[in-house]
Amino acid sequence: KNPFFSELAVGIEDSLYKLGLTPILANTNDDLDRQNQVLRSMLENGVQGIILSPARGTEGRHLDLLPPALPVILAMRRIPGCERPYLGQDNFNGARKAVEHLIALGHTRIAFAACEREDGDHRDRFEAYCSTLEARGLLSPDLIGRIPPHRLDGEKLIRNLMGMPNRPTAVFIAD
């Protein structure tokens, strides 16, 4: 469903083939139960390692079934409190730099628009947005918009923001 993950899978597959390894690919559809089933199946089949893009809601305890000696890399989504290596974007610093760029361009009323989901990606981007603007005295709670993950809701939010009497000069979209 997310085209980025197909690009990620192709890159991983190409790299593993160069190392003489054959990848086994599984999709969990962001479902915890399905993820646990896939992980158990991979263990039963004796995989040499796992690159896991954790399903939403995955906690460290969900990975307890994996032997500590099995190489596991978390990709694209961190698990709070999990010590496994992580490979992915730095959402906090990326968002901070984006907001700082908008400020450097002269924007003082910067709105925030993102999906209402509370996962690590969205939380990190929101915290960076708030802390960066707050440090400069520019944070306006009336400019924060959380919406369901649907395109039409995003359009409605932007129309509402642009219809404000003191509308934003820029919008940081964190999705």
mmCIF file of N, CA and C in Angstrom, residues 36-168:
data_model
loop_
_atom_site.group_PDB
_atom_site.id
_atom_site.type_symbol
_atom_site.label_atom_id
_atom_site.label_comp_id
_atom_site.label_asym_id
_atom_site.label_seq_id
_atom_site.Cartn_x
_atom_site.Cartn_y
_atom_site.Cartn_z
ATOM 1 N N ASN A 36 3.595 -11.221 14.437
ATOM 2 C CA ASN A 36 4.043 -12.293 15.335
ATOM 3 C C ASN A 36 4.046 -13.645 14.627
ATOM 4 N N GLN A 37 3.025 -13.898 13.811
ATOM 5 C CA GLN A 37 2.961 -15.151 13.048
ATOM 6 C C GLN A 37 4.132 -15.239 12.064
ATOM 7 N N VAL A 38 4.416 -14.149 11.377
ATOM 8 C CA VAL A 38 5.522 -14.122 10.410
ATOM 9 C C VAL A 38 6.856 -14.353 11.120
ATOM 10 N N LEU A 39 7.059 -13.700 12.258
ATOM 11 C CA LEU A 39 8.316 -13.868 12.991
ATOM 12 C C LEU A 39 8.493 -15.308 13.463
ATOM 13 N N ARG A 40 7.417 -15.911 13.982
ATOM 14 C CA ARG A 40 7.507 -17.325 14.413
ATOM 15 C C ARG A 40 7.833 -18.231 13.227
ATOM 16 N N SER A 41 7.212 -17.975 12.101
ATOM 17 C CA SER A 41 7.465 -18.785 10.905
ATOM 18 C C SER A 41 8.913 -18.645 10.437
ATOM 19 N N MET A 42 9.427 -17.432 10.480
ATOM 20 C CA MET A 42 10.814 -17.227 10.062
ATOM 21 C C MET A 42 11.779 -17.958 10.998
ATOM 22 N N LEU A 43 11.493 -17.925 12.283
ATOM 23 C CA LEU A 43 12.336 -18.650 13.236
ATOM 24 C C LEU A 43 12.289 -20.149 12.968
ATOM 25 N N GLU A 44 11.095 -20.664 12.702
ATOM 26 C CA GLU A 44 10.941 -22.094 12.412
ATOM 27 C C GLU A 44 11.713 -22.501 11.162
ATOM 28 N N ASN A 45 11.885 -21.551 10.230
ATOM 29 C CA ASN A 45 12.596 -21.840 8.989
ATOM 30 C C ASN A 45 14.086 -21.512 9.065
ATOM 31 N N GLY A 46 14.561 -21.157 10.250
ATOM 32 C CA GLY A 46 15.994 -20.988 10.463
ATOM 33 C C GLY A 46 16.633 -19.808 9.772
ATOM 34 N N VAL A 47 15.955 -18.682 9.722
ATOM 35 C CA VAL A 47 16.548 -17.513 9.074
ATOM 36 C C VAL A 47 17.812 -17.091 9.821
ATOM 37 N N GLN A 48 18.727 -16.461 9.076
ATOM 38 C CA GLN A 48 20.001 -16.029 9.652
ATOM 39 C C GLN A 48 19.932 -14.634 10.248
ATOM 40 N N GLY A 49 18.863 -13.916 9.974
ATOM 41 C CA GLY A 49 18.693 -12.557 10.489
ATOM 42 C C GLY A 49 17.358 -12.013 10.024
ATOM 43 N N ILE A 50 16.954 -10.905 10.622
ATOM 44 C CA ILE A 50 15.665 -10.298 10.277
ATOM 45 C C ILE A 50 15.831 -8.789 10.171
ATOM 46 N N ILE A 51 15.298 -8.228 9.091
ATOM 47 C CA ILE A 51 15.140 -6.783 8.960
ATOM 48 C C ILE A 51 13.645 -6.550 9.087
ATOM 49 N N LEU A 52 13.252 -5.842 10.126
ATOM 50 C CA LEU A 52 11.838 -5.699 10.459
ATOM 51 C C LEU A 52 11.409 -4.241 10.459
ATOM 52 N N SER A 53 10.395 -3.950 9.660
ATOM 53 C CA SER A 53 9.719 -2.668 9.771
ATOM 54 C C SER A 53 8.520 -2.938 10.670
ATOM 55 N N PRO A 54 8.635 -2.613 11.954
ATOM 56 C CA PRO A 54 7.632 -3.030 12.928
ATOM 57 C C PRO A 54 6.231 -2.500 12.632
ATOM 58 N N ALA A 55 5.242 -3.324 12.893
ATOM 59 C CA ALA A 55 3.850 -2.908 12.773
ATOM 60 C C ALA A 55 3.571 -1.829 13.805
ATOM 61 N N ARG A 56 2.633 -0.960 13.508
ATOM 62 C CA ARG A 56 2.232 0.063 14.482
ATOM 63 C C ARG A 56 1.829 -0.622 15.785
ATOM 64 N N GLY A 57 2.279 -0.048 16.880
ATOM 65 C CA GLY A 57 1.935 -0.596 18.185
ATOM 66 C C GLY A 57 2.899 -1.647 18.692
ATOM 67 N N THR A 58 3.912 -1.984 17.901
ATOM 68 C CA THR A 58 4.892 -2.970 18.348
ATOM 69 C C THR A 58 5.655 -2.419 19.547
ATOM 70 N N GLU A 59 5.786 -3.239 20.565
ATOM 71 C CA GLU A 59 6.561 -2.885 21.748
ATOM 72 C C GLU A 59 7.724 -3.860 21.851
ATOM 73 N N GLY A 60 8.710 -3.504 22.649
ATOM 74 C CA GLY A 60 9.878 -4.363 22.822
ATOM 75 C C GLY A 60 9.514 -5.786 23.197
ATOM 76 N N ARG A 61 8.496 -5.956 24.018
ATOM 77 C CA ARG A 61 8.085 -7.294 24.464
ATOM 78 C C ARG A 61 7.624 -8.173 23.303
ATOM 79 N N HIS A 62 7.173 -7.554 22.207
ATOM 80 C CA HIS A 62 6.748 -8.335 21.046
ATOM 81 C C HIS A 62 7.922 -9.030 20.356
ATOM 82 N N LEU A 63 9.124 -8.556 20.630
ATOM 83 C CA LEU A 63 10.311 -9.157 20.013
ATOM 84 C C LEU A 63 11.002 -10.140 20.944
ATOM 85 N N ASP A 64 10.418 -10.371 22.117
ATOM 86 C CA ASP A 64 11.022 -11.303 23.080
ATOM 87 C C ASP A 64 11.130 -12.726 22.534
ATOM 88 N N LEU A 65 10.316 -13.062 21.539
ATOM 89 C CA LEU A 65 10.373 -14.411 20.986
ATOM 90 C C LEU A 65 11.614 -14.625 20.126
ATOM 91 N N LEU A 66 12.314 -13.528 19.774
ATOM 92 C CA LEU A 66 13.515 -13.638 18.946
ATOM 93 C C LEU A 66 14.734 -13.905 19.816
ATOM 94 N N PRO A 67 15.526 -14.919 19.471
ATOM 95 C CA PRO A 67 16.734 -15.209 20.261
ATOM 96 C C PRO A 67 17.671 -13.996 20.274
ATOM 97 N N PRO A 68 18.265 -13.694 21.414
ATOM 98 C CA PRO A 68 19.163 -12.534 21.505
ATOM 99 C C PRO A 68 20.322 -12.588 20.510
ATOM 100 N N ALA A 69 20.757 -13.780 20.138
ATOM 101 C CA ALA A 69 21.889 -13.910 19.213
ATOM 102 C C ALA A 69 21.491 -13.705 17.750
ATOM 103 N N LEU A 70 20.203 -13.705 17.451
ATOM 104 C CA LEU A 70 19.742 -13.523 16.065
ATOM 105 C C LEU A 70 19.887 -12.053 15.674
ATOM 106 N N PRO A 71 20.621 -11.771 14.582
ATOM 107 C CA PRO A 71 20.728 -10.376 14.143
ATOM 108 C C PRO A 71 19.362 -9.839 13.706
ATOM 109 N N VAL A 72 18.952 -8.737 14.315
ATOM 110 C CA VAL A 72 17.683 -8.085 13.980
ATOM 111 C C VAL A 72 17.953 -6.589 13.828
ATOM 112 N N ILE A 73 17.471 -6.039 12.730
ATOM 113 C CA ILE A 73 17.563 -4.606 12.485
ATOM 114 C C ILE A 73 16.151 -4.072 12.328
ATOM 115 N N LEU A 74 15.842 -3.016 13.048
ATOM 116 C CA LEU A 74 14.556 -2.343 12.891
ATOM 117 C C LEU A 74 14.699 -1.322 11.770
ATOM 118 N N ALA A 75 13.763 -1.334 10.834
ATOM 119 C CA ALA A 75 13.819 -0.422 9.698
ATOM 120 C C ALA A 75 12.597 0.484 9.687
ATOM 121 N N MET A 76 12.830 1.764 9.587
ATOM 122 C CA MET A 76 11.821 2.783 9.361
ATOM 123 C C MET A 76 10.922 3.123 10.547
ATOM 124 N N ARG A 77 10.914 2.325 11.569
ATOM 125 C CA ARG A 77 10.076 2.639 12.731
ATOM 126 C C ARG A 77 10.786 2.144 13.980
ATOM 127 N N ARG A 78 11.037 3.057 14.880
ATOM 128 C CA ARG A 78 11.674 2.699 16.155
ATOM 129 C C ARG A 78 10.650 2.058 17.091
ATOM 130 N N ILE A 79 11.158 1.275 18.011
ATOM 131 C CA ILE A 79 10.334 0.722 19.083
ATOM 132 C C ILE A 79 10.873 1.312 20.374
ATOM 133 N N PRO A 80 10.062 2.125 21.076
ATOM 134 C CA PRO A 80 10.549 2.743 22.313
ATOM 135 C C PRO A 80 11.097 1.700 23.291
ATOM 136 N N GLY A 81 12.288 1.967 23.811
ATOM 137 C CA GLY A 81 12.903 1.089 24.796
ATOM 138 C C GLY A 81 13.568 -0.143 24.216
ATOM 139 N N CYS A 82 13.514 -0.319 22.912
ATOM 140 C CA CYS A 82 14.122 -1.498 22.275
ATOM 141 C C CYS A 82 15.571 -1.178 21.909
ATOM 142 N N GLU A 83 16.464 -2.083 22.272
ATOM 143 C CA GLU A 83 17.889 -1.863 22.049
ATOM 144 C C GLU A 83 18.385 -2.388 20.701
ATOM 145 N N ARG A 84 17.506 -2.957 19.896
ATOM 146 C CA ARG A 84 17.934 -3.482 18.590
ATOM 147 C C ARG A 84 18.368 -2.321 17.689
ATOM 148 N N PRO A 85 19.342 -2.571 16.803
ATOM 149 C CA PRO A 85 19.792 -1.508 15.899
ATOM 150 C C PRO A 85 18.639 -0.995 15.033
ATOM 151 N N TYR A 86 18.696 0.289 14.720
ATOM 152 C CA TYR A 86 17.658 0.957 13.930
ATOM 153 C C TYR A 86 18.279 1.569 12.686
ATOM 154 N N LEU A 87 17.595 1.410 11.563
ATOM 155 C CA LEU A 87 18.013 2.012 10.305
ATOM 156 C C LEU A 87 16.810 2.753 9.748
ATOM 157 N N GLY A 88 16.938 4.048 9.617
ATOM 158 C CA GLY A 88 15.822 4.830 9.093
ATOM 159 C C GLY A 88 16.083 6.310 9.264
ATOM 160 N N GLN A 89 15.062 7.047 9.018
ATOM 161 C CA GLN A 89 15.163 8.497 9.080
ATOM 162 C C GLN A 89 15.198 8.994 10.521
ATOM 163 N N ASP A 90 15.731 10.187 10.688
ATOM 164 C CA ASP A 90 15.741 10.867 11.982
ATOM 165 C C ASP A 90 14.611 11.891 11.921
ATOM 166 N N ASN A 91 13.421 11.469 12.327
ATOM 167 C CA ASN A 91 12.240 12.317 12.200
ATOM 168 C C ASN A 91 12.346 13.621 12.974
ATOM 169 N N PHE A 92 12.897 13.566 14.178
ATOM 170 C CA PHE A 92 12.978 14.775 14.999
ATOM 171 C C PHE A 92 13.864 15.829 14.329
ATOM 172 N N ASN A 93 15.097 15.451 13.988
ATOM 173 C CA ASN A 93 16.011 16.432 13.404
ATOM 174 C C ASN A 93 15.598 16.864 12.005
ATOM 175 N N GLY A 94 15.005 15.969 11.244
ATOM 176 C CA GLY A 94 14.502 16.353 9.927
ATOM 177 C C GLY A 94 13.387 17.381 10.035
ATOM 178 N N ALA A 95 12.463 17.160 10.970
ATOM 179 C CA ALA A 95 11.369 18.110 11.174
ATOM 180 C C ALA A 95 11.899 19.442 11.714
ATOM 181 N N ARG A 96 12.839 19.364 12.654
ATOM 182 C CA ARG A 96 13.421 20.591 13.201
ATOM 183 C C ARG A 96 14.051 21.430 12.092
ATOM 184 N N LYS A 97 14.826 20.784 11.227
ATOM 185 C CA LYS A 97 15.480 21.503 10.133
ATOM 186 C C LYS A 97 14.452 22.108 9.174
ATOM 187 N N ALA A 98 13.381 21.383 8.907
ATOM 188 C CA ALA A 98 12.334 21.900 8.011
ATOM 189 C C ALA A 98 11.680 23.144 8.609
ATOM 190 N N VAL A 99 11.347 23.098 9.900
ATOM 191 C CA VAL A 99 10.719 24.250 10.555
ATOM 192 C C VAL A 99 11.707 25.416 10.631
ATOM 193 N N GLU A 100 12.959 25.142 10.945
ATOM 194 C CA GLU A 100 13.972 26.208 10.967
ATOM 195 C C GLU A 100 14.111 26.860 9.594
ATOM 196 N N HIS A 101 14.011 26.067 8.546
ATOM 197 C CA HIS A 101 14.087 26.602 7.181
ATOM 198 C C HIS A 101 12.922 27.559 6.920
ATOM 199 N N LEU A 102 11.726 27.163 7.350
ATOM 200 C CA LEU A 102 10.561 28.036 7.169
ATOM 201 C C LEU A 102 10.730 29.344 7.942
ATOM 202 N N ILE A 103 11.284 29.254 9.138
ATOM 203 C CA ILE A 103 11.544 30.457 9.942
ATOM 204 C C ILE A 103 12.573 31.342 9.233
ATOM 205 N N ALA A 104 13.627 30.725 8.702
ATOM 206 C CA ALA A 104 14.669 31.487 7.998
ATOM 207 C C ALA A 104 14.111 32.195 6.763
ATOM 208 N N LEU A 105 13.054 31.646 6.188
ATOM 209 C CA LEU A 105 12.405 32.281 5.033
ATOM 210 C C LEU A 105 11.490 33.430 5.460
ATOM 211 N N GLY A 106 11.346 33.630 6.782
ATOM 212 C CA GLY A 106 10.549 34.740 7.279
ATOM 213 C C GLY A 106 9.165 34.364 7.779
ATOM 214 N N HIS A 107 8.840 33.091 7.784
ATOM 215 C CA HIS A 107 7.520 32.665 8.257
ATOM 216 C C HIS A 107 7.462 32.725 9.780
ATOM 217 N N THR A 108 6.367 33.285 10.288
ATOM 218 C CA THR A 108 6.195 33.399 11.741
ATOM 219 C C THR A 108 4.940 32.677 12.238
ATOM 220 N N ARG A 109 4.028 32.387 11.353
ATOM 221 C CA ARG A 109 2.819 31.629 11.721
ATOM 222 C C ARG A 109 2.852 30.331 10.925
ATOM 223 N N ILE A 110 3.451 29.322 11.511
ATOM 224 C CA ILE A 110 3.658 28.039 10.834
ATOM 225 C C ILE A 110 2.695 27.020 11.428
ATOM 226 N N ALA A 111 1.812 26.523 10.583
ATOM 227 C CA ALA A 111 0.835 25.527 11.022
ATOM 228 C C ALA A 111 1.450 24.137 10.968
ATOM 229 N N PHE A 112 0.842 23.235 11.704
ATOM 230 C CA PHE A 112 1.247 21.827 11.722
ATOM 231 C C PHE A 112 0.065 21.001 11.251
ATOM 232 N N ALA A 113 0.289 20.136 10.280
ATOM 233 C CA ALA A 113 -0.758 19.241 9.793
ATOM 234 C C ALA A 113 -0.198 17.827 9.731
ATOM 235 N N ALA A 114 -0.901 16.902 10.375
ATOM 236 C CA ALA A 114 -0.460 15.502 10.363
ATOM 237 C C ALA A 114 -1.623 14.594 10.692
ATOM 238 N N CYS A 115 -1.404 13.353 10.400
ATOM 239 C CA CYS A 115 -2.357 12.303 10.737
ATOM 240 C C CYS A 115 -2.524 12.248 12.254
ATOM 241 N N GLU A 116 -3.716 11.875 12.685
ATOM 242 C CA GLU A 116 -4.005 11.824 14.119
ATOM 243 C C GLU A 116 -3.346 10.645 14.826
ATOM 244 N N ARG A 117 -2.733 9.718 14.076
ATOM 245 C CA ARG A 117 -2.069 8.568 14.700
ATOM 246 C C ARG A 117 -0.955 9.032 15.622
ATOM 247 N N GLU A 118 -0.815 8.378 16.730
ATOM 248 C CA GLU A 118 0.265 8.677 17.673
ATOM 249 C C GLU A 118 1.303 7.563 17.600
ATOM 250 N N ASP A 119 2.136 7.603 16.580
ATOM 251 C CA ASP A 119 3.243 6.655 16.515
ATOM 252 C C ASP A 119 4.539 7.445 16.619
ATOM 253 N N GLY A 120 5.639 6.750 16.631
ATOM 254 C CA GLY A 120 6.925 7.404 16.829
ATOM 255 C C GLY A 120 7.248 8.448 15.786
ATOM 256 N N ASP A 121 6.940 8.155 14.518
ATOM 257 C CA ASP A 121 7.237 9.107 13.451
ATOM 258 C C ASP A 121 6.513 10.426 13.682
ATOM 259 N N HIS A 122 5.213 10.339 13.899
ATOM 260 C CA HIS A 122 4.410 11.546 14.076
ATOM 261 C C HIS A 122 4.756 12.267 15.376
ATOM 262 N N ARG A 123 4.999 11.504 16.418
ATOM 263 C CA ARG A 123 5.345 12.102 17.716
ATOM 264 C C ARG A 123 6.657 12.887 17.603
ATOM 265 N N ASP A 124 7.678 12.284 16.977
ATOM 266 C CA ASP A 124 8.971 12.961 16.833
ATOM 267 C C ASP A 124 8.843 14.242 16.015
ATOM 268 N N ARG A 125 8.087 14.190 14.928
ATOM 269 C CA ARG A 125 7.912 15.378 14.077
ATOM 270 C C ARG A 125 7.157 16.472 14.819
ATOM 271 N N PHE A 126 6.129 16.073 15.568
ATOM 272 C CA PHE A 126 5.344 17.050 16.318
ATOM 273 C C PHE A 126 6.174 17.682 17.429
ATOM 274 N N GLU A 127 6.938 16.873 18.156
ATOM 275 C CA GLU A 127 7.791 17.412 19.225
ATOM 276 C C GLU A 127 8.830 18.384 18.662
ATOM 277 N N ALA A 128 9.392 18.073 17.513
ATOM 278 C CA ALA A 128 10.371 18.972 16.888
ATOM 279 C C ALA A 128 9.704 20.277 16.465
ATOM 280 N N TYR A 129 8.530 20.173 15.872
ATOM 281 C CA TYR A 129 7.769 21.363 15.467
ATOM 282 C C TYR A 129 7.519 22.254 16.684
ATOM 283 N N CYS A 130 6.978 21.671 17.749
ATOM 284 C CA CYS A 130 6.644 22.442 18.954
ATOM 285 C C CYS A 130 7.877 23.054 19.597
ATOM 286 N N SER A 131 8.912 22.263 19.812
ATOM 287 C CA SER A 131 10.093 22.780 20.518
ATOM 288 C C SER A 131 10.810 23.852 19.707
ATOM 289 N N THR A 132 10.853 23.697 18.401
ATOM 290 C CA THR A 132 11.535 24.689 17.562
ATOM 291 C C THR A 132 10.786 26.015 17.587
ATOM 292 N N LEU A 133 9.470 25.966 17.450
ATOM 293 C CA LEU A 133 8.689 27.203 17.471
ATOM 294 C C LEU A 133 8.621 27.806 18.871
ATOM 295 N N GLU A 134 8.489 26.953 19.874
ATOM 296 C CA GLU A 134 8.413 27.430 21.257
ATOM 297 C C GLU A 134 9.691 28.173 21.653
ATOM 298 N N ALA A 135 10.836 27.672 21.231
ATOM 299 C CA ALA A 135 12.115 28.300 21.567
ATOM 300 C C ALA A 135 12.225 29.706 20.991
ATOM 301 N N ARG A 136 11.446 29.991 19.971
ATOM 302 C CA ARG A 136 11.483 31.313 19.326
ATOM 303 C C ARG A 136 10.232 32.140 19.637
ATOM 304 N N GLY A 137 9.382 31.599 20.522
ATOM 305 C CA GLY A 137 8.152 32.306 20.880
ATOM 306 C C GLY A 137 7.134 32.355 19.760
ATOM 307 N N LEU A 138 7.159 31.371 18.869
ATOM 308 C CA LEU A 138 6.279 31.381 17.700
ATOM 309 C C LEU A 138 5.199 30.297 17.721
ATOM 310 N N LEU A 139 5.134 29.504 18.768
ATOM 311 C CA LEU A 139 4.173 28.401 18.804
ATOM 312 C C LEU A 139 2.754 28.933 19.026
ATOM 313 N N SER A 140 1.843 28.559 18.127
ATOM 314 C CA SER A 140 0.430 28.951 18.212
ATOM 315 C C SER A 140 -0.427 27.698 18.198
ATOM 316 N N PRO A 141 -0.978 27.305 19.348
ATOM 317 C CA PRO A 141 -1.788 26.080 19.412
ATOM 318 C C PRO A 141 -2.952 26.056 18.421
ATOM 319 N N ASP A 142 -3.460 27.220 18.029
ATOM 320 C CA ASP A 142 -4.576 27.250 17.081
ATOM 321 C C ASP A 142 -4.153 26.824 15.672
ATOM 322 N N LEU A 143 -2.860 26.693 15.443
ATOM 323 C CA LEU A 143 -2.367 26.303 14.123
ATOM 324 C C LEU A 143 -2.009 24.822 14.037
ATOM 325 N N ILE A 144 -2.378 24.054 15.051
ATOM 326 C CA ILE A 144 -2.060 22.626 15.068
ATOM 327 C C ILE A 144 -3.284 21.841 14.612
ATOM 328 N N GLY A 145 -3.113 21.067 13.552
ATOM 329 C CA GLY A 145 -4.222 20.286 13.009
ATOM 330 C C GLY A 145 -3.880 18.816 12.919
ATOM 331 N N ARG A 146 -4.714 17.979 13.527
ATOM 332 C CA ARG A 146 -4.578 16.514 13.452
ATOM 333 C C ARG A 146 -5.820 15.992 12.737
ATOM 334 N N ILE A 147 -5.611 15.095 11.796
ATOM 335 C CA ILE A 147 -6.721 14.618 10.974
ATOM 336 C C ILE A 147 -6.644 13.113 10.757
ATOM 337 N N PRO A 148 -7.770 12.489 10.390
ATOM 338 C CA PRO A 148 -7.729 11.084 9.977
ATOM 339 C C PRO A 148 -6.851 10.944 8.725
ATOM 340 N N PRO A 149 -6.319 9.752 8.485
ATOM 341 C CA PRO A 149 -5.386 9.581 7.365
ATOM 342 C C PRO A 149 -6.075 9.446 6.000
ATOM 343 N N HIS A 150 -6.810 10.473 5.604
ATOM 344 C CA HIS A 150 -7.502 10.463 4.315
ATOM 345 C C HIS A 150 -7.252 11.788 3.607
ATOM 346 N N ARG A 151 -7.059 11.723 2.307
ATOM 347 C CA ARG A 151 -6.737 12.908 1.511
ATOM 348 C C ARG A 151 -7.788 14.003 1.662
ATOM 349 N N LEU A 152 -9.061 13.650 1.654
ATOM 350 C CA LEU A 152 -10.113 14.657 1.746
ATOM 351 C C LEU A 152 -10.076 15.393 3.080
ATOM 352 N N ASP A 153 -9.693 14.694 4.145
ATOM 353 C CA ASP A 153 -9.556 15.358 5.451
ATOM 354 C C ASP A 153 -8.410 16.354 5.428
ATOM 355 N N GLY A 154 -7.344 16.023 4.713
ATOM 356 C CA GLY A 154 -6.221 16.944 4.574
ATOM 357 C C GLY A 154 -6.620 18.202 3.820
ATOM 358 N N GLU A 155 -7.391 18.015 2.763
ATOM 359 C CA GLU A 155 -7.870 19.174 2.002
ATOM 360 C C GLU A 155 -8.740 20.067 2.878
ATOM 361 N N LYS A 156 -9.603 19.467 3.670
ATOM 362 C CA LYS A 156 -10.486 20.227 4.562
ATOM 363 C C LYS A 156 -9.667 21.006 5.589
ATOM 364 N N LEU A 157 -8.652 20.374 6.168
ATOM 365 C CA LEU A 157 -7.806 21.053 7.148
ATOM 366 C C LEU A 157 -7.119 22.263 6.525
ATOM 367 N N ILE A 158 -6.558 22.108 5.344
ATOM 368 C CA ILE A 158 -5.865 23.225 4.689
ATOM 369 C C ILE A 158 -6.849 24.352 4.383
ATOM 370 N N ARG A 159 -8.049 24.009 3.905
ATOM 371 C CA ARG A 159 -9.069 25.045 3.656
ATOM 372 C C ARG A 159 -9.404 25.785 4.952
ATOM 373 N N ASN A 160 -9.557 25.047 6.061
ATOM 374 C CA ASN A 160 -9.856 25.679 7.351
ATOM 375 C C ASN A 160 -8.724 26.604 7.794
ATOM 376 N N LEU A 161 -7.484 26.141 7.665
ATOM 377 C CA LEU A 161 -6.337 26.968 8.052
ATOM 378 C C LEU A 161 -6.267 28.241 7.206
ATOM 379 N N MET A 162 -6.470 28.095 5.910
ATOM 380 C CA MET A 162 -6.376 29.248 5.014
ATOM 381 C C MET A 162 -7.566 30.191 5.164
ATOM 382 N N GLY A 163 -8.644 29.716 5.773
ATOM 383 C CA GLY A 163 -9.819 30.549 6.014
ATOM 384 C C GLY A 163 -9.775 31.292 7.336
ATOM 385 N N MET A 164 -8.731 31.078 8.128
ATOM 386 C CA MET A 164 -8.610 31.758 9.426
ATOM 387 C C MET A 164 -8.372 33.250 9.207
ATOM 388 N N PRO A 165 -8.902 34.102 10.103
ATOM 389 C CA PRO A 165 -8.650 35.545 9.974
ATOM 390 C C PRO A 165 -7.149 35.867 10.007
ATOM 391 N N ASN A 166 -6.414 35.211 10.893
ATOM 392 C CA ASN A 166 -4.964 35.391 10.989
ATOM 393 C C ASN A 166 -4.327 34.076 10.551
ATOM 394 N N ARG A 167 -4.404 33.838 9.267
ATOM 395 C CA ARG A 167 -4.012 32.526 8.748
ATOM 396 C C ARG A 167 -2.502 32.312 8.783
ATOM 397 N N PRO A 168 -2.085 31.032 8.678
ATOM 398 C CA PRO A 168 -0.643 30.740 8.694
ATOM 399 C C PRO A 168 0.046 31.244 7.432
#
